[in-house]
C-alpha cells in the first residue's frame, strides 16, 4: 500500500493524523481514530448478481476468507461503550484474495451513518481543527455538510451485529463485459437493526458491545448482507456528502459470515492497515478526492502503530 503520489494529499493526511492525536491524546500503537476495536475472521459468499456487476475475484469464487474489524469512534482506546462519542461505530472488511506468495486483498471501509462531515481532505482537516480549537460552532454555521453529520442520529446499537454500516464513498464496478456502474456499499445485519434507548444504556457496562459480540459468536456466525446502492445517470459520485435518492436500486452482493475472534487480537490490530482504495480488478475508486486522503491517513497512522 503506497502513499498517495500527490504531496498535497500526503500533507493533508499527515495533518489529520496530527490533529486527531491532539484531540484524543497520544496513545502509541493505537489508531488516531476508531482506536477501540476488535478483529474477527470469517468468509464471504457472493451472489450471482455480484458477478454480473464486477469482475472482482471475490465476486466470482464460491467463498473468500475475510477479516473484519468492528470499532468505536474517537482515538481513545479505553472509551466506554456507553459514551455517545463512540458513535458512529465502524466496520472494515478485508477480502483475502491471495496469501502466498503475494499478499493480495481488497478492503471496504464503513461506519454506522451515511453522513460524513466534509467532501474532501482539506475540509475534513478544517473540521477537526475547528473541533480542536473550540471554534466548531462557527465552522458548522458555514459548512452544512458538517452540520448534517453532527445532527444525524447516531443511536447506540444493541450489538455490533445489529447495526447498519455505510460506505460513504462511491466506487466504480467494471464487469467482465466492460460495463460500468457506480455504487456505494451498505452492510446490513441479517439479524435486523436493533438499538438501545437512554435508560437501557444506563444499565450497560463499559464493554457491553465487545462482551456481547463474544457471547453471540459462541452460538454461531454473525451474518451481514453486503449490498450495493446503484447510481443512476446524473447522480453525484465525487462528493460523499451528496446522498443518492432513496429509490435507487439496491443489489445484494453476498453474505458476510463472521465466525471467530482472531487470536493475538491486539498484535494483529496493531499490524493491519486497511486500505480505502480497492486496488483490485473490477473495482476502481470514483473521482471522490476523499478516498486518497483517507488512504494516506490509514497508511501514515498504520506505520506509526507498527513503529510504536
Coordinates of C-alpha atoms in Angstrom, one line a residue:
X1 CA 0.0 0.0 0.0
X2 CA 1.8 3.1 -1.2
X3 CA 1.4 6.7 0.0
X4 CA -0.7 8.9 -2.4
X5 CA 1.5 10.4 -5.1
X6 CA 0.1 13.9 -4.6
X7 CA 2.3 15.7 -2.0
X8 CA -0.7 18.0 -1.0
X9 CA -2.8 14.9 -0.2
X10 CA 0.0 13.4 1.9
X11 CA 0.4 16.7 3.8
X12 CA -3.3 16.8 4.4
X13 CA -3.3 13.2 5.6
X14 CA -0.4 13.9 8.0
X15 CA -2.3 17.0 9.3
X16 CA -5.3 14.9 10.0
X17 CA -3.3 12.3 11.9
X18 CA -1.6 15.1 13.9
X19 CA -4.8 16.9 14.8
X20 CA -6.6 13.7 15.8
X21 CA -3.7 12.9 18.2
X22 CA -4.1 16.4 19.5
X23 CA -7.8 16.0 20.2
X24 CA -7.6 12.5 21.7
X25 CA -4.1 12.4 23.2
X26 CA -1.1 10.3 22.3
X27 CA -1.7 6.5 22.5
X28 CA 1.3 4.8 21.0
X29 CA 0.4 1.7 19.0
X30 CA -3.2 2.8 18.6
X31 CA -5.2 4.4 15.8
X32 CA -5.8 8.2 16.0
X33 CA -9.5 7.5 15.2
X34 CA -11.6 4.4 15.9
X35 CA -8.9 3.2 18.3
X36 CA -11.0 0.8 20.3
X37 CA -11.8 -2.2 18.2
X38 CA -11.8 -6.0 17.7
X39 CA -10.7 -8.1 14.8
X40 CA -12.6 -11.1 13.5
X41 CA -12.3 -13.8 10.9
X42 CA -14.9 -15.2 8.5
X43 CA -15.9 -15.8 5.0
X44 CA -17.7 -14.0 2.2
X45 CA -20.1 -15.8 -0.2
X46 CA -21.1 -13.8 -3.3
X47 CA -24.4 -13.7 -5.2
X48 CA -24.7 -14.3 -9.0
X49 CA -25.8 -10.6 -9.3
X50 CA -22.4 -9.5 -7.9
X51 CA -20.6 -11.4 -10.7
X52 CA -22.7 -9.6 -13.3
X53 CA -21.7 -6.1 -11.9
X54 CA -18.0 -6.6 -11.3
X55 CA -15.0 -8.7 -12.5
X56 CA -13.5 -8.6 -8.9
X57 CA -12.3 -12.0 -8.0
X58 CA -14.2 -12.3 -4.7
X59 CA -17.5 -11.9 -6.6
X60 CA -16.6 -14.9 -8.9
X61 CA -15.3 -17.5 -6.4
X62 CA -17.7 -19.5 -4.2
X63 CA -16.1 -18.3 -0.9
X64 CA -13.4 -15.9 0.1
X65 CA -11.7 -15.6 3.5
X66 CA -12.2 -12.2 5.2
X67 CA -11.1 -10.2 8.2
X68 CA -13.4 -7.7 9.8
X69 CA -12.8 -5.0 12.4
X70 CA -15.6 -3.5 14.5
X71 CA -14.7 -0.3 16.2
X72 CA -15.8 2.7 18.2
X73 CA -15.2 6.3 17.2
X74 CA -12.5 8.5 18.8
X75 CA -8.8 7.9 19.3
X76 CA -9.3 6.8 22.9
X77 CA -8.6 3.1 23.2
X78 CA -10.5 2.6 26.5
X79 CA -13.5 4.7 25.7
X80 CA -16.6 3.2 27.4
X81 CA -19.1 1.7 25.0
X82 CA -21.8 3.8 26.8
X83 CA -20.1 7.1 25.8
X84 CA -22.0 8.7 23.0
X85 CA -18.7 9.8 21.4
X86 CA -18.3 6.2 20.5
X87 CA -20.9 6.6 17.8
X88 CA -20.8 6.2 14.9
X89 CA -19.3 2.7 15.1
X90 CA -17.1 1.4 12.3
X91 CA -16.8 -1.8 10.3
X92 CA -13.9 -2.5 8.0
X93 CA -13.8 -5.6 5.8
X94 CA -10.8 -7.2 4.1
X95 CA -11.3 -9.8 1.4
X96 CA -8.2 -12.0 1.3
X97 CA -7.7 -12.9 -2.4
X98 CA -4.2 -14.4 -2.2
X99 CA -1.9 -15.1 0.8
X100 CA 1.1 -16.7 -0.7
X101 CA 3.4 -15.9 -2.4
X102 CA 1.8 -12.4 -2.6
X103 CA -0.5 -10.7 -0.1
X104 CA -3.4 -9.6 -2.3
X105 CA -6.5 -8.2 -0.8
X106 CA -9.2 -5.5 -1.2
X107 CA -11.0 -3.7 1.6
X108 CA -14.2 -1.9 2.4
X109 CA -14.4 0.9 5.0
X110 CA -17.8 1.8 6.5
X111 CA -19.4 3.4 9.5
X112 CA -22.8 3.4 11.1
X113 CA -24.2 6.6 9.4
X114 CA -24.5 7.6 5.7
X115 CA -23.3 11.1 6.7
X116 CA -19.7 12.4 6.6
X117 CA -18.6 15.9 7.7
X118 CA -16.8 17.0 4.5
X119 CA -16.4 16.2 0.9
X120 CA -12.5 16.3 0.7
X121 CA -9.4 16.2 2.7
X122 CA -8.9 19.9 3.3
X123 CA -12.4 20.3 4.5
X124 CA -12.1 17.3 6.9
X125 CA -8.9 18.8 8.3
X126 CA -10.6 22.2 8.8
X127 CA -13.5 20.4 10.6
X128 CA -11.2 18.7 13.1
X129 CA -9.1 21.8 13.6
X130 CA -12.2 23.7 14.4
X131 CA -13.1 20.9 16.9
X132 CA -9.7 21.1 18.4
X133 CA -9.6 24.8 18.7
X134 CA -13.1 25.2 20.2
X135 CA -14.4 27.1 17.1
X136 CA -16.7 24.3 15.9
X137 CA -19.9 26.2 16.2
X138 CA -18.7 28.9 13.9
X139 CA -17.4 26.3 11.5
X140 CA -20.8 24.5 11.4
X141 CA -22.6 27.7 10.6
X142 CA -20.9 27.9 7.3
X143 CA -20.5 24.2 6.5
X144 CA -23.9 22.5 6.0
X145 CA -22.4 19.0 5.4
X146 CA -20.6 19.1 8.8
X147 CA -23.8 20.4 10.4
X148 CA -25.8 17.5 8.9
X149 CA -23.2 15.0 10.1
X150 CA -23.3 16.4 13.7
X151 CA -27.1 16.4 13.8
X152 CA -27.6 13.0 12.2
X153 CA -29.0 10.4 14.6
X154 CA -26.3 8.1 16.0
X155 CA -28.1 5.7 18.3
X156 CA -26.4 3.1 20.5
X157 CA -26.6 -0.3 18.8
X158 CA -27.7 -3.3 20.9
X159 CA -24.8 -5.2 19.3
X160 CA -22.2 -4.6 16.7
X161 CA -24.1 -7.4 14.8
X162 CA -27.4 -5.4 14.8
X163 CA -26.0 -2.2 13.3
X164 CA -26.2 -1.0 9.7
X165 CA -23.0 0.3 8.2
X166 CA -22.5 2.6 5.2
X167 CA -19.6 3.1 2.8
X168 CA -19.9 6.8 2.1
X169 CA -17.6 7.0 -0.9
X170 CA -18.6 5.9 -4.4
X171 CA -16.7 3.3 -6.4
X172 CA -16.9 2.1 -9.9
X173 CA -17.7 -1.5 -10.7
X174 CA -16.4 -2.8 -14.0
X175 CA -18.0 -6.0 -15.3
X176 CA -16.3 -8.7 -17.5
X177 CA -18.1 -7.2 -20.5
X178 CA -16.7 -3.8 -19.8
X179 CA -19.9 -2.2 -18.5
X180 CA -19.5 0.3 -15.6
X181 CA -21.7 1.0 -12.6
X182 CA -21.1 3.5 -9.8
X183 CA -22.0 2.1 -6.4
X184 CA -22.0 2.8 -2.7
X185 CA -21.7 0.0 -0.2
X186 CA -24.1 -0.9 2.6
X187 CA -23.6 -3.6 5.1
X188 CA -26.9 -4.8 6.6
X189 CA -27.3 -7.1 9.6
X190 CA -29.2 -10.3 8.9
X191 CA -30.4 -10.3 12.5
X192 CA -32.0 -6.9 11.9
X193 CA -31.1 -3.5 13.2
X194 CA -31.6 -3.0 17.0
X195 CA -30.8 -0.1 19.2
X196 CA -30.9 0.9 22.9
X197 CA -32.7 3.9 24.5
X198 CA -31.2 6.1 27.2
X199 CA -32.5 4.0 30.0
X200 CA -31.2 0.8 28.6
X201 CA -27.7 2.3 28.0
X202 CA -27.5 3.3 31.7
X203 CA -27.7 -0.4 32.6
X204 CA -24.9 -1.4 30.3
X205 CA -21.3 -2.0 31.1
X206 CA -18.3 -0.1 29.6
X207 CA -17.5 -3.0 27.4
X208 CA -21.1 -4.3 26.6
X209 CA -20.6 -4.3 22.8
X210 CA -17.4 -6.3 22.9
X211 CA -18.7 -8.7 25.6
X212 CA -22.0 -9.2 23.7
X213 CA -20.1 -10.0 20.5
X214 CA -18.1 -12.8 22.1
X215 CA -21.2 -14.3 23.6
X216 CA -23.1 -14.1 20.3
X217 CA -20.2 -15.8 18.4
X218 CA -20.4 -18.7 20.8
X219 CA -23.8 -19.6 19.3
X220 CA -22.8 -19.3 15.6
X221 CA -21.6 -16.8 13.0
X222 CA -22.6 -13.2 12.9
X223 CA -24.1 -12.5 9.4
X224 CA -24.4 -9.4 7.3
X225 CA -25.6 -8.8 3.7
X226 CA -23.2 -6.8 1.6
X227 CA -25.3 -4.5 -0.6
X228 CA -24.6 -2.1 -3.4
X229 CA -26.7 1.0 -4.0
X230 CA -26.5 1.7 -7.7
X231 CA -26.2 5.2 -9.0
X232 CA -28.2 6.4 -12.0
X233 CA -27.2 8.9 -14.7
X234 CA -26.7 12.4 -13.1
X235 CA -26.1 11.1 -9.5
X236 CA -23.1 12.8 -7.9
X237 CA -20.2 10.3 -7.5
X238 CA -17.3 12.6 -6.5
X239 CA -18.8 14.1 -3.3
X240 CA -19.7 11.8 -0.3
X241 CA -21.8 14.4 1.3
X242 CA -24.4 14.3 -1.5
X243 CA -26.7 11.4 -0.9
X244 CA -28.4 9.5 -3.8
X245 CA -32.2 9.3 -3.8
X246 CA -33.8 6.5 -1.7
X247 CA -35.4 4.9 -4.8
X248 CA -32.0 3.9 -6.2
X249 CA -31.7 0.1 -6.8
X250 CA -30.1 -2.0 -4.1
X251 CA -28.3 -5.2 -5.2
X252 CA -27.3 -7.9 -2.7
X253 CA -23.6 -8.7 -3.5
X254 CA -23.2 -11.5 -1.0
X255 CA -23.3 -12.8 2.6
X256 CA -20.6 -11.9 5.2
X257 CA -20.2 -14.6 7.9
X258 CA -18.0 -13.6 10.8
X259 CA -17.1 -16.8 12.6
X260 CA -14.5 -16.1 15.3
X261 CA -12.4 -13.5 17.1
X262 CA -8.9 -13.5 15.8
X263 CA -6.1 -14.8 18.1
X264 CA -3.4 -12.4 19.2
X265 CA -6.0 -9.7 18.6
X266 CA -4.1 -6.7 19.9
X267 CA -1.0 -7.5 18.0
X268 CA -3.0 -8.2 14.8
X269 CA -4.9 -4.9 15.1
X270 CA -1.6 -3.1 15.5
X271 CA -0.3 -4.7 12.4
X272 CA -3.2 -4.5 9.9
X273 CA -3.6 -1.4 7.8
X274 CA -6.9 -1.2 5.9
X275 CA -6.9 0.5 2.5
X276 CA -9.8 2.7 1.3
X277 CA -8.5 2.3 -2.3
X278 CA -9.8 -1.0 -3.8
X279 CA -6.6 -1.9 -5.8
X280 CA -8.3 -4.9 -7.5
X281 CA -9.5 -5.8 -11.0
X282 CA -13.2 -4.9 -11.4
X283 CA -13.4 -2.1 -8.8
X284 CA -12.0 1.4 -9.2
X285 CA -12.2 4.5 -7.0
X286 CA -14.5 7.2 -8.2
X287 CA -13.3 10.8 -8.6
X288 CA -14.1 11.4 -4.9
X289 CA -11.0 13.2 -3.6
X290 CA -11.6 12.0 -0.1
X291 CA -10.6 8.4 -0.9
X292 CA -6.9 9.2 -1.4
X293 CA -6.8 11.3 1.7
X294 CA -8.3 8.5 3.8
X295 CA -5.8 6.1 2.3
X296 CA -3.0 8.5 3.3
X297 CA -4.3 8.7 6.9
X298 CA -4.6 5.0 7.2
X299 CA -1.1 4.3 5.9
X300 CA 0.6 7.1 8.0
X301 CA -1.2 6.0 11.2
X302 CA -0.5 2.4 10.4
X303 CA 3.2 3.0 10.1
X304 CA 3.1 4.9 13.4
X305 CA 1.4 1.9 15.1
X306 CA 3.9 -0.6 13.7
X307 CA 6.8 1.6 14.9
X308 CA 5.5 2.1 18.4

